[in-house]
PDB file of C-alpha atoms in Angstrom:
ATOM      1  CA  UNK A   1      55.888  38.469 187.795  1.00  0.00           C
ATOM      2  CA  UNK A   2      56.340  38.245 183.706  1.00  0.00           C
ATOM      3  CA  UNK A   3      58.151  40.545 181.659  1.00  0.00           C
ATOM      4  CA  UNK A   4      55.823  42.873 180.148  1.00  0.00           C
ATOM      5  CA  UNK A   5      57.337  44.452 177.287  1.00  0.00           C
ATOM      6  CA  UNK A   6      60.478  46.527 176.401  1.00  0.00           C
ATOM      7  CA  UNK A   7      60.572  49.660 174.030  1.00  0.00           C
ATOM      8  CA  UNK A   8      62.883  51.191 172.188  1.00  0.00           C
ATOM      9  CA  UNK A   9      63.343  54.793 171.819  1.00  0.00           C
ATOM     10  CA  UNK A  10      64.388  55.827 168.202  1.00  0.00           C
ATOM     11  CA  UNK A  11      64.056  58.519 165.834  1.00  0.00           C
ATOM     12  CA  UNK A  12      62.328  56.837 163.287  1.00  0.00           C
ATOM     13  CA  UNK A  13      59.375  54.011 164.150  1.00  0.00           C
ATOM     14  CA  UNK A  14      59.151  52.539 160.799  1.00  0.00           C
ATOM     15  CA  UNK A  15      62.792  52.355 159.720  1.00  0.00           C
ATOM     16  CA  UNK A  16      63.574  50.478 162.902  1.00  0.00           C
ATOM     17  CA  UNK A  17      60.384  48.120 162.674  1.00  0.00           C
ATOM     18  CA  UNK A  18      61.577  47.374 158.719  1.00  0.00           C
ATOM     19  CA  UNK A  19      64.626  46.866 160.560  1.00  0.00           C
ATOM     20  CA  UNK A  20      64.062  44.220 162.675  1.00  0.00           C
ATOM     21  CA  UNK A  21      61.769  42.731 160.323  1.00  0.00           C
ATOM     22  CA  UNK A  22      64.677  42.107 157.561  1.00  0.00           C
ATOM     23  CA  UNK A  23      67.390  41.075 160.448  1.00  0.00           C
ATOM     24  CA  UNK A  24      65.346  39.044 162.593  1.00  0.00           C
ATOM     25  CA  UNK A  25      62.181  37.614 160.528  1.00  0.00           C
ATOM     26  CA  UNK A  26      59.914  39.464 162.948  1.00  0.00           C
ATOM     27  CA  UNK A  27      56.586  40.996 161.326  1.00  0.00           C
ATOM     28  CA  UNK A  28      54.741  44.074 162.821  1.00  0.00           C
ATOM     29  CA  UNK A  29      51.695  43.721 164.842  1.00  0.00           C
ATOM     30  CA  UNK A  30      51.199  47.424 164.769  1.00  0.00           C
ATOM     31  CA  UNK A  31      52.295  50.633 163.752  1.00  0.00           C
ATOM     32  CA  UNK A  32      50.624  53.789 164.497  1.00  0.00           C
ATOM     33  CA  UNK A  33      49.298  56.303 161.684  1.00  0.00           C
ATOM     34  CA  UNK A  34      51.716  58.754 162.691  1.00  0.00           C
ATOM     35  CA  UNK A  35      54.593  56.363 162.908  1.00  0.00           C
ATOM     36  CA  UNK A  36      55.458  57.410 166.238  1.00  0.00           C
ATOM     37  CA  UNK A  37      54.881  53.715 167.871  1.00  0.00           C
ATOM     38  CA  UNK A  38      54.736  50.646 167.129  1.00  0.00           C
ATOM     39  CA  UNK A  39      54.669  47.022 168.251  1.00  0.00           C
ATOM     40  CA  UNK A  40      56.616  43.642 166.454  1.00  0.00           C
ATOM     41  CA  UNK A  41      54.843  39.728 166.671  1.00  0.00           C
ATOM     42  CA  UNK A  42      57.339  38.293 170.058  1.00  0.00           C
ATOM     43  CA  UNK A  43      55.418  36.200 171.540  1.00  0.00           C
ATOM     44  CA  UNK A  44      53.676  37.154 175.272  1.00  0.00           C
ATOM     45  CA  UNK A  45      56.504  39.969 175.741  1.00  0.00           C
ATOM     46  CA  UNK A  46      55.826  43.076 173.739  1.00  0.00           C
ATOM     47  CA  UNK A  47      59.021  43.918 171.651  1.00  0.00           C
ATOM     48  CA  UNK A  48      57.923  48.152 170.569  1.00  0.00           C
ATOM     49  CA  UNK A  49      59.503  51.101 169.147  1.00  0.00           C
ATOM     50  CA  UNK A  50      58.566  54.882 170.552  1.00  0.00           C
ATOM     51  CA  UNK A  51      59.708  57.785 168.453  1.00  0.00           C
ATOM     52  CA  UNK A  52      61.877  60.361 170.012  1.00  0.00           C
ATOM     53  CA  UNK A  53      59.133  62.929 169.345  1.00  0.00           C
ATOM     54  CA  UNK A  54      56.522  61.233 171.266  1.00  0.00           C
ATOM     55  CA  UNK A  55      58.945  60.438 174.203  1.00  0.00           C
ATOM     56  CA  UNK A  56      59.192  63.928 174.572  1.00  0.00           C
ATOM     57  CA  UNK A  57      55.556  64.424 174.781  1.00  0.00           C
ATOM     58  CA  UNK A  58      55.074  61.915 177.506  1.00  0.00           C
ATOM     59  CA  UNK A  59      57.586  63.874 179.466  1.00  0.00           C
ATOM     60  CA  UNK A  60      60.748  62.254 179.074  1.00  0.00           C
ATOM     61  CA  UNK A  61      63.726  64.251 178.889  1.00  0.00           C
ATOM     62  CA  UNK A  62      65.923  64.582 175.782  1.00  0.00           C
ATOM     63  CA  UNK A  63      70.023  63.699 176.572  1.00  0.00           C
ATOM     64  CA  UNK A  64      71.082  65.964 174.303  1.00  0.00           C
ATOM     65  CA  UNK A  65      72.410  65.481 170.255  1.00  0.00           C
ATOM     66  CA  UNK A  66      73.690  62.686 169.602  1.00  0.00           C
ATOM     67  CA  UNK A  67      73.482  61.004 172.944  1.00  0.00           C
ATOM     68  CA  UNK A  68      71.368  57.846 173.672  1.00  0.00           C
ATOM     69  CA  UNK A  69      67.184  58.522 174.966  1.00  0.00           C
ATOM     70  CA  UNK A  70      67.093  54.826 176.255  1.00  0.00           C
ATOM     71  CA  UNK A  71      64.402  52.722 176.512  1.00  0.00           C
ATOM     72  CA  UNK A  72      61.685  51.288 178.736  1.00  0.00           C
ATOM     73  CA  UNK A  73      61.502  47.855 180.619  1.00  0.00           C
ATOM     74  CA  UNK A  74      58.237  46.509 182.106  1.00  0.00           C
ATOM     75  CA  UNK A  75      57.311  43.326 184.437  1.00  0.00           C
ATOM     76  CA  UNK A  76      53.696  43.181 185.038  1.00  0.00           C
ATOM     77  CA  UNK A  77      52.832  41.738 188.318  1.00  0.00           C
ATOM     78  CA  UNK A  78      49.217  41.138 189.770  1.00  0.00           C
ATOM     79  CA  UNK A  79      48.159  44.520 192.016  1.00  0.00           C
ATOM     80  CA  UNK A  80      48.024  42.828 195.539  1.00  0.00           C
ATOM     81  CA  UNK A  81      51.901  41.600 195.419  1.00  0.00           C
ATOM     82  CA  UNK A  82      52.608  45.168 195.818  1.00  0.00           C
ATOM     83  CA  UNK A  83      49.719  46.497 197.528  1.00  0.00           C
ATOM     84  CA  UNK A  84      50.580  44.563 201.022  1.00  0.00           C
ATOM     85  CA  UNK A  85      54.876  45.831 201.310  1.00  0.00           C
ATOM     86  CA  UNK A  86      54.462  49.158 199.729  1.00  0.00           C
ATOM     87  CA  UNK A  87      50.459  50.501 200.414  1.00  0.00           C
ATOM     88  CA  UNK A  88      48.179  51.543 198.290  1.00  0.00           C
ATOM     89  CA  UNK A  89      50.575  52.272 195.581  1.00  0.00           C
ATOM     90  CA  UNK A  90      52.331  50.608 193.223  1.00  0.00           C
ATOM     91  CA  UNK A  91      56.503  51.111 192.883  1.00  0.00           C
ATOM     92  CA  UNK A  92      56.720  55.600 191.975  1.00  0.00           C
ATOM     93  CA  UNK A  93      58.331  55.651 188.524  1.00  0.00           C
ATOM     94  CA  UNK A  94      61.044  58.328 188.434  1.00  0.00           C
ATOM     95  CA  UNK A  95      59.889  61.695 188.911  1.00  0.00           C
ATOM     96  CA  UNK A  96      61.033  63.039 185.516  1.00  0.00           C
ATOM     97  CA  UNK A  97      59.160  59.869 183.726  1.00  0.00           C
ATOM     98  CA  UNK A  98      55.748  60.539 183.796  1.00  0.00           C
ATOM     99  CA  UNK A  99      53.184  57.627 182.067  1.00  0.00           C
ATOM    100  CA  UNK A 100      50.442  58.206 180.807  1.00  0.00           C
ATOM    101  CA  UNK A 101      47.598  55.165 182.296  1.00  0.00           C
ATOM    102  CA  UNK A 102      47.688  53.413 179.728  1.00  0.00           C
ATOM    103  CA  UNK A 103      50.660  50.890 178.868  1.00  0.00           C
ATOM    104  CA  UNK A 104      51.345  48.296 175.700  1.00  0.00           C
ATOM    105  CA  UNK A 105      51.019  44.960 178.285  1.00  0.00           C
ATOM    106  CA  UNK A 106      47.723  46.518 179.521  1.00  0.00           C
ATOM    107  CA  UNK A 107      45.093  44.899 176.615  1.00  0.00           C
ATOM    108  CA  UNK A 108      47.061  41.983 176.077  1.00  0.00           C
ATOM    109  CA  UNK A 109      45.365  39.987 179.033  1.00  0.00           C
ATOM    110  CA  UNK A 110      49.230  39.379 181.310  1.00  0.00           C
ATOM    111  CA  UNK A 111      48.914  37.659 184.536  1.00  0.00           C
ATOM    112  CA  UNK A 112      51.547  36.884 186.975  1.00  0.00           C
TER     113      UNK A 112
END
């Protein structure tokens, strides 16, 4: 199992990713046109930021003003460690958290 990626939800994509670029020397890998994601240089573990607005879309509920939306953590394991305990599926993500397919670890090659 590796850690996949982690991403931040914030209100505004490219303030954070300026952000962490001026406190922690990292550079962007990629921002979207829209601003609403984007992804700093870490290494093998995606480091990514997720507007509040697109959250939303992707069916994640909103706390409220002024209260944290949270973030994401991934590990990325290969399919048949989880295929054998649990079936044909892999672990259900929360009911109110729905994905869409596609996830930031998914082109970047990751093996366990």
């Amino acid at each position: 199992m590796l850690f996949g990626w982690t991403i931040l939800h914030v209100p505004d994509v490219r303030e954070a990713v300026a952000f962490y670029e001026r406190a922690f020397g990292l550079t962007r890998r990629f921002v979207d046109d829209q601003g609403e994601f984007a992804e700093m240089e870490t290494g093998t573990t995606v480091l990514a930021f997720s507007a509040h607005r697109l959250v939303e879309r992707m069916g994640f509920e909103n706390p409220g003003e002024g209260r944290p939306r949270g973030m994401e953590i991934a590990f990325v394991t290969r399919p048949s460690r989880w295929r054998r305990p649990i079936g044909k599926r892999s672990l259900p993500a929360p009911s109110r958290c729905r994905r869409p397919d596609a996830s930031p670890g998914a082109d970047r090659g990751l093996r366990a």
